[in-house]
């Protein structure tokens, strides 16, 4: 049984690799490969690695279980600490999340502040990396929520240190992109980690978080982990290059600079009703729960309890006590109850703080159809998604926003459940688990629902803006007045949290009730569900971009040579996607552009031109795919989803 290695702070690993000679750096990847299997745990909590008879590396994590200082990693060889053994052992350990700064005392009667970092787990299962994901699941890394946009006059200009740090991070990211997964070993990753640490010191936590996601993605790809997805790593590279490139140009955008301190401002007296709760599970070992709340005016709030502990904590936190103003509720009770809060403190994204002056009193709960949740189900899902995508700021919020709709179950199709919204000319919607982890009941619940075609269902979920007409439900309930619908216990107040409660046979209508609703499923068979995103020829651009991430610049250049490669973008032009075709062609040409001088040396070794060409194609592809996804929520008069161009 292998020993669990302690997480290592990114800057400690970067410093260890940077201290190696060029000769030792060439050997680092091979030395790192077998380290984890050879690790041995000691009684004092340290971990040792033996390299032959004369070299033993010892990692002694601090009280938090993380190696945060160079002195906590030692080696007995003569070259220590600038030795291959120590760098290899550190490189075999997982990357730690950056530690938050020490909390300051909360001023009485003033705005409270909660310390956090850009690497803090997102309070949404959908943001977890794959497996994490529902980080996405796959390699999701939690992202720092963007702060509300500020006016240009109130945004401070970037300092010279911030611009320089962003430029260094851009260069490191461009080098990593040109290398690709195949050549993106420990040395390339260390350069990214060094640049990420510099960005953090300069006050750019969002850029640092983007770099850490890329490094973790490179590691997962090189180790061939089952949770790794090349598409996720491609998206991480796009975000990192965009963030670093814009900041390096001196643009002071608060949504890109991020913040290492979440400000809580006084919210006065609030009255909120529970909407639902969902588990949080991140790829970095955090687990917990977030309970979503609504005020009578429709304002959305949340209370979360996320700490290290992984799956076990995510499963158990659903019934943990709510740490807010002395309230005697647990999260299960709050999801179906309410709170009257005096002296509330609220973060910009709606998280309720637990300051010393906050007082909370439990309130009776309300059904979705009677309380402030009723407006969520009053308009078609297409209108709700369109409102989320109306502006760039709202588009960012759409990744975590919840929408509601009443649907009729059509049946299972592959890994998803097909439903049709109960509005005229509605398209088929796909339901996917909000979190695919097998130990959480999301997948099992959807599988059971799929066995009841024609079932009327009230769904509360998060739109997946990377897939056509896809919703990831976090809670379901019966449709008021419908005969063939769920039959939940009275104490559940008309909803079931799919991440914590398992639907049983007694929660569904009897078989004889299906005859009365035989026509409700609709005439469209599951196999005929159109997918404009998958049917569009944009997959050719996506494959080119992913080829560059997997094999680096050389793979793009080699794949672009020959007449067949040049003709591959003809379908794009015939479909009217000329911009996509032009950007893909420009990327291929830039990848193959390697001018040399009279002595055969590269005249322009910088990867900047290639990185800009790749980023332009990736940004256009993301925008085009987002447009197709938005269109997929709108049906044609006959109820079919609009066809792809």
mmCIF file with all atom_site columns, C-alpha atoms in Angstrom, residues 2-95:
data_model
loop_
_atom_site.group_PDB
_atom_site.id
_atom_site.type_symbol
_atom_site.label_atom_id
_atom_site.label_alt_id
_atom_site.label_comp_id
_atom_site.label_asym_id
_atom_site.label_entity_id
_atom_site.label_seq_id
_atom_site.pdbx_PDB_ins_code
_atom_site.Cartn_x
_atom_site.Cartn_y
_atom_site.Cartn_z
_atom_site.occupancy
_atom_site.B_iso_or_equiv
_atom_site.pdbx_formal_charge
_atom_site.auth_seq_id
_atom_site.auth_comp_id
_atom_site.auth_asym_id
_atom_site.auth_atom_id
_atom_site.pdbx_PDB_model_num
ATOM 1  C CA . UNK A 1 2  ? 1.507  3.331  -1.062  1.00 0.00 ? 2  UNK A CA 1
ATOM 2  C CA . UNK A 1 3  ? 2.134  6.089  1.480   1.00 0.00 ? 3  UNK A CA 1
ATOM 3  C CA . UNK A 1 4  ? 0.109  9.276  1.163   1.00 0.00 ? 4  UNK A CA 1
ATOM 4  C CA . UNK A 1 5  ? 2.484  12.145 0.453   1.00 0.00 ? 5  UNK A CA 1
ATOM 5  C CA . UNK A 1 6  ? 2.040  15.532 2.125   1.00 0.00 ? 6  UNK A CA 1
ATOM 6  C CA . UNK A 1 7  ? 1.120  18.454 -0.144  1.00 0.00 ? 7  UNK A CA 1
ATOM 7  C CA . UNK A 1 8  ? 3.977  20.787 -1.056  1.00 0.00 ? 8  UNK A CA 1
ATOM 8  C CA . UNK A 1 9  ? 3.699  24.552 -1.436  1.00 0.00 ? 9  UNK A CA 1
ATOM 9  C CA . UNK A 1 10 ? 4.277  25.532 -5.089  1.00 0.00 ? 10 UNK A CA 1
ATOM 10 C CA . UNK A 1 11 ? 7.076  27.981 -4.261  1.00 0.00 ? 11 UNK A CA 1
ATOM 11 C CA . UNK A 1 12 ? 9.034  25.298 -2.351  1.00 0.00 ? 12 UNK A CA 1
ATOM 12 C CA . UNK A 1 13 ? 8.991  22.983 -5.358  1.00 0.00 ? 13 UNK A CA 1
ATOM 13 C CA . UNK A 1 14 ? 9.847  25.803 -7.766  1.00 0.00 ? 14 UNK A CA 1
ATOM 14 C CA . UNK A 1 15 ? 12.854 26.830 -5.668  1.00 0.00 ? 15 UNK A CA 1
ATOM 15 C CA . UNK A 1 16 ? 14.123 23.246 -5.464  1.00 0.00 ? 16 UNK A CA 1
ATOM 16 C CA . UNK A 1 17 ? 13.996 22.780 -9.244  1.00 0.00 ? 17 UNK A CA 1
ATOM 17 C CA . UNK A 1 18 ? 15.503 26.191 -9.913  1.00 0.00 ? 18 UNK A CA 1
ATOM 18 C CA . UNK A 1 19 ? 18.553 25.321 -7.778  1.00 0.00 ? 19 UNK A CA 1
ATOM 19 C CA . UNK A 1 20 ? 19.444 22.295 -9.930  1.00 0.00 ? 20 UNK A CA 1
ATOM 20 C CA . UNK A 1 21 ? 22.136 22.402 -12.576 1.00 0.00 ? 21 UNK A CA 1
ATOM 21 C CA . UNK A 1 22 ? 21.191 21.983 -16.224 1.00 0.00 ? 22 UNK A CA 1
ATOM 22 C CA . UNK A 1 23 ? 22.528 18.413 -16.185 1.00 0.00 ? 23 UNK A CA 1
ATOM 23 C CA . UNK A 1 24 ? 20.381 17.440 -13.196 1.00 0.00 ? 24 UNK A CA 1
ATOM 24 C CA . UNK A 1 25 ? 17.281 19.062 -14.636 1.00 0.00 ? 25 UNK A CA 1
ATOM 25 C CA . UNK A 1 26 ? 17.430 16.690 -17.586 1.00 0.00 ? 26 UNK A CA 1
ATOM 26 C CA . UNK A 1 27 ? 17.221 13.753 -15.183 1.00 0.00 ? 27 UNK A CA 1
ATOM 27 C CA . UNK A 1 28 ? 14.452 15.136 -12.996 1.00 0.00 ? 28 UNK A CA 1
ATOM 28 C CA . UNK A 1 29 ? 11.427 13.594 -14.733 1.00 0.00 ? 29 UNK A CA 1
ATOM 29 C CA . UNK A 1 30 ? 12.894 10.090 -14.603 1.00 0.00 ? 30 UNK A CA 1
ATOM 30 C CA . UNK A 1 31 ? 13.899 10.529 -10.967 1.00 0.00 ? 31 UNK A CA 1
ATOM 31 C CA . UNK A 1 32 ? 10.429 11.730 -9.998  1.00 0.00 ? 32 UNK A CA 1
ATOM 32 C CA . UNK A 1 33 ? 8.560  8.890  -11.712 1.00 0.00 ? 33 UNK A CA 1
ATOM 33 C CA . UNK A 1 34 ? 9.177  6.196  -9.096  1.00 0.00 ? 34 UNK A CA 1
ATOM 34 C CA . UNK A 1 35 ? 9.307  8.309  -5.953  1.00 0.00 ? 35 UNK A CA 1
ATOM 35 C CA . UNK A 1 36 ? 5.732  7.973  -4.766  1.00 0.00 ? 36 UNK A CA 1
ATOM 36 C CA . UNK A 1 37 ? 5.830  4.173  -4.749  1.00 0.00 ? 37 UNK A CA 1
ATOM 37 C CA . UNK A 1 38 ? 9.058  4.162  -2.729  1.00 0.00 ? 38 UNK A CA 1
ATOM 38 C CA . UNK A 1 39 ? 7.856  6.550  -0.004  1.00 0.00 ? 39 UNK A CA 1
ATOM 39 C CA . UNK A 1 40 ? 7.638  5.352  3.590   1.00 0.00 ? 40 UNK A CA 1
ATOM 40 C CA . UNK A 1 41 ? 5.590  6.955  6.342   1.00 0.00 ? 41 UNK A CA 1
ATOM 41 C CA . UNK A 1 42 ? 7.212  7.433  9.737   1.00 0.00 ? 42 UNK A CA 1
ATOM 42 C CA . UNK A 1 43 ? 5.691  7.465  13.217  1.00 0.00 ? 43 UNK A CA 1
ATOM 43 C CA . UNK A 1 44 ? 6.290  11.202 13.649  1.00 0.00 ? 44 UNK A CA 1
ATOM 44 C CA . UNK A 1 45 ? 4.247  12.035 10.549  1.00 0.00 ? 45 UNK A CA 1
ATOM 45 C CA . UNK A 1 46 ? 7.203  12.543 8.243   1.00 0.00 ? 46 UNK A CA 1
ATOM 46 C CA . UNK A 1 47 ? 7.705  10.736 4.933   1.00 0.00 ? 47 UNK A CA 1
ATOM 47 C CA . UNK A 1 48 ? 11.058 9.351  3.750   1.00 0.00 ? 48 UNK A CA 1
ATOM 48 C CA . UNK A 1 49 ? 12.365 8.463  0.292   1.00 0.00 ? 49 UNK A CA 1
ATOM 49 C CA . UNK A 1 50 ? 15.452 6.286  -0.105  1.00 0.00 ? 50 UNK A CA 1
ATOM 50 C CA . UNK A 1 51 ? 17.710 6.824  -3.139  1.00 0.00 ? 51 UNK A CA 1
ATOM 51 C CA . UNK A 1 52 ? 20.373 4.160  -2.876  1.00 0.00 ? 52 UNK A CA 1
ATOM 52 C CA . UNK A 1 53 ? 22.440 3.718  0.285   1.00 0.00 ? 53 UNK A CA 1
ATOM 53 C CA . UNK A 1 54 ? 23.674 7.251  0.872   1.00 0.00 ? 54 UNK A CA 1
ATOM 54 C CA . UNK A 1 55 ? 20.691 9.461  0.019   1.00 0.00 ? 55 UNK A CA 1
ATOM 55 C CA . UNK A 1 56 ? 17.529 9.643  2.109   1.00 0.00 ? 56 UNK A CA 1
ATOM 56 C CA . UNK A 1 57 ? 15.046 12.484 1.606   1.00 0.00 ? 57 UNK A CA 1
ATOM 57 C CA . UNK A 1 58 ? 12.712 13.367 4.485   1.00 0.00 ? 58 UNK A CA 1
ATOM 58 C CA . UNK A 1 59 ? 9.607  15.527 4.191   1.00 0.00 ? 59 UNK A CA 1
ATOM 59 C CA . UNK A 1 60 ? 8.429  16.906 7.535   1.00 0.00 ? 60 UNK A CA 1
ATOM 60 C CA . UNK A 1 61 ? 5.105  18.728 7.004   1.00 0.00 ? 61 UNK A CA 1
ATOM 61 C CA . UNK A 1 62 ? 4.048  21.503 9.345   1.00 0.00 ? 62 UNK A CA 1
ATOM 62 C CA . UNK A 1 63 ? 1.074  21.492 11.722  1.00 0.00 ? 63 UNK A CA 1
ATOM 63 C CA . UNK A 1 64 ? -1.340 21.907 8.801   1.00 0.00 ? 64 UNK A CA 1
ATOM 64 C CA . UNK A 1 65 ? 0.077  18.780 7.114   1.00 0.00 ? 65 UNK A CA 1
ATOM 65 C CA . UNK A 1 66 ? 1.755  20.744 4.309   1.00 0.00 ? 66 UNK A CA 1
ATOM 66 C CA . UNK A 1 67 ? 5.400  21.323 3.407   1.00 0.00 ? 67 UNK A CA 1
ATOM 67 C CA . UNK A 1 68 ? 5.512  25.108 3.336   1.00 0.00 ? 68 UNK A CA 1
ATOM 68 C CA . UNK A 1 69 ? 9.211  25.828 3.967   1.00 0.00 ? 69 UNK A CA 1
ATOM 69 C CA . UNK A 1 70 ? 12.391 24.674 2.257   1.00 0.00 ? 70 UNK A CA 1
ATOM 70 C CA . UNK A 1 71 ? 13.796 23.440 5.577   1.00 0.00 ? 71 UNK A CA 1
ATOM 71 C CA . UNK A 1 72 ? 10.986 20.890 5.883   1.00 0.00 ? 72 UNK A CA 1
ATOM 72 C CA . UNK A 1 73 ? 12.514 18.908 2.988   1.00 0.00 ? 73 UNK A CA 1
ATOM 73 C CA . UNK A 1 74 ? 16.028 17.535 3.679   1.00 0.00 ? 74 UNK A CA 1
ATOM 74 C CA . UNK A 1 75 ? 18.395 15.084 2.021   1.00 0.00 ? 75 UNK A CA 1
ATOM 75 C CA . UNK A 1 76 ? 21.452 13.282 3.409   1.00 0.00 ? 76 UNK A CA 1
ATOM 76 C CA . UNK A 1 77 ? 23.517 13.404 0.201   1.00 0.00 ? 77 UNK A CA 1
ATOM 77 C CA . UNK A 1 78 ? 26.539 15.666 -0.237  1.00 0.00 ? 78 UNK A CA 1
ATOM 78 C CA . UNK A 1 79 ? 24.849 17.931 -2.804  1.00 0.00 ? 79 UNK A CA 1
ATOM 79 C CA . UNK A 1 80 ? 21.892 18.760 -0.574  1.00 0.00 ? 80 UNK A CA 1
ATOM 80 C CA . UNK A 1 81 ? 19.892 20.941 -0.651  1.00 0.00 ? 81 UNK A CA 1
ATOM 81 C CA . UNK A 1 82 ? 20.667 21.480 -4.354  1.00 0.00 ? 82 UNK A CA 1
ATOM 82 C CA . UNK A 1 83 ? 20.308 17.813 -5.181  1.00 0.00 ? 83 UNK A CA 1
ATOM 83 C CA . UNK A 1 84 ? 18.238 15.759 -7.586  1.00 0.00 ? 84 UNK A CA 1
ATOM 84 C CA . UNK A 1 85 ? 16.862 13.539 -4.806  1.00 0.00 ? 85 UNK A CA 1
ATOM 85 C CA . UNK A 1 86 ? 15.221 16.368 -2.878  1.00 0.00 ? 86 UNK A CA 1
ATOM 86 C CA . UNK A 1 87 ? 13.696 17.977 -5.998  1.00 0.00 ? 87 UNK A CA 1
ATOM 87 C CA . UNK A 1 88 ? 12.362 14.600 -7.166  1.00 0.00 ? 88 UNK A CA 1
ATOM 88 C CA . UNK A 1 89 ? 10.716 13.860 -3.816  1.00 0.00 ? 89 UNK A CA 1
ATOM 89 C CA . UNK A 1 90 ? 9.081  17.283 -3.737  1.00 0.00 ? 90 UNK A CA 1
ATOM 90 C CA . UNK A 1 91 ? 7.936  16.885 -7.323  1.00 0.00 ? 91 UNK A CA 1
ATOM 91 C CA . UNK A 1 92 ? 6.257  13.557 -6.549  1.00 0.00 ? 92 UNK A CA 1
ATOM 92 C CA . UNK A 1 93 ? 4.078  15.114 -3.844  1.00 0.00 ? 93 UNK A CA 1
ATOM 93 C CA . UNK A 1 94 ? 0.779  16.847 -4.678  1.00 0.00 ? 94 UNK A CA 1
ATOM 94 C CA . UNK A 1 95 ? 0.646  20.615 -4.946  1.00 0.00 ? 95 UNK A CA 1
#
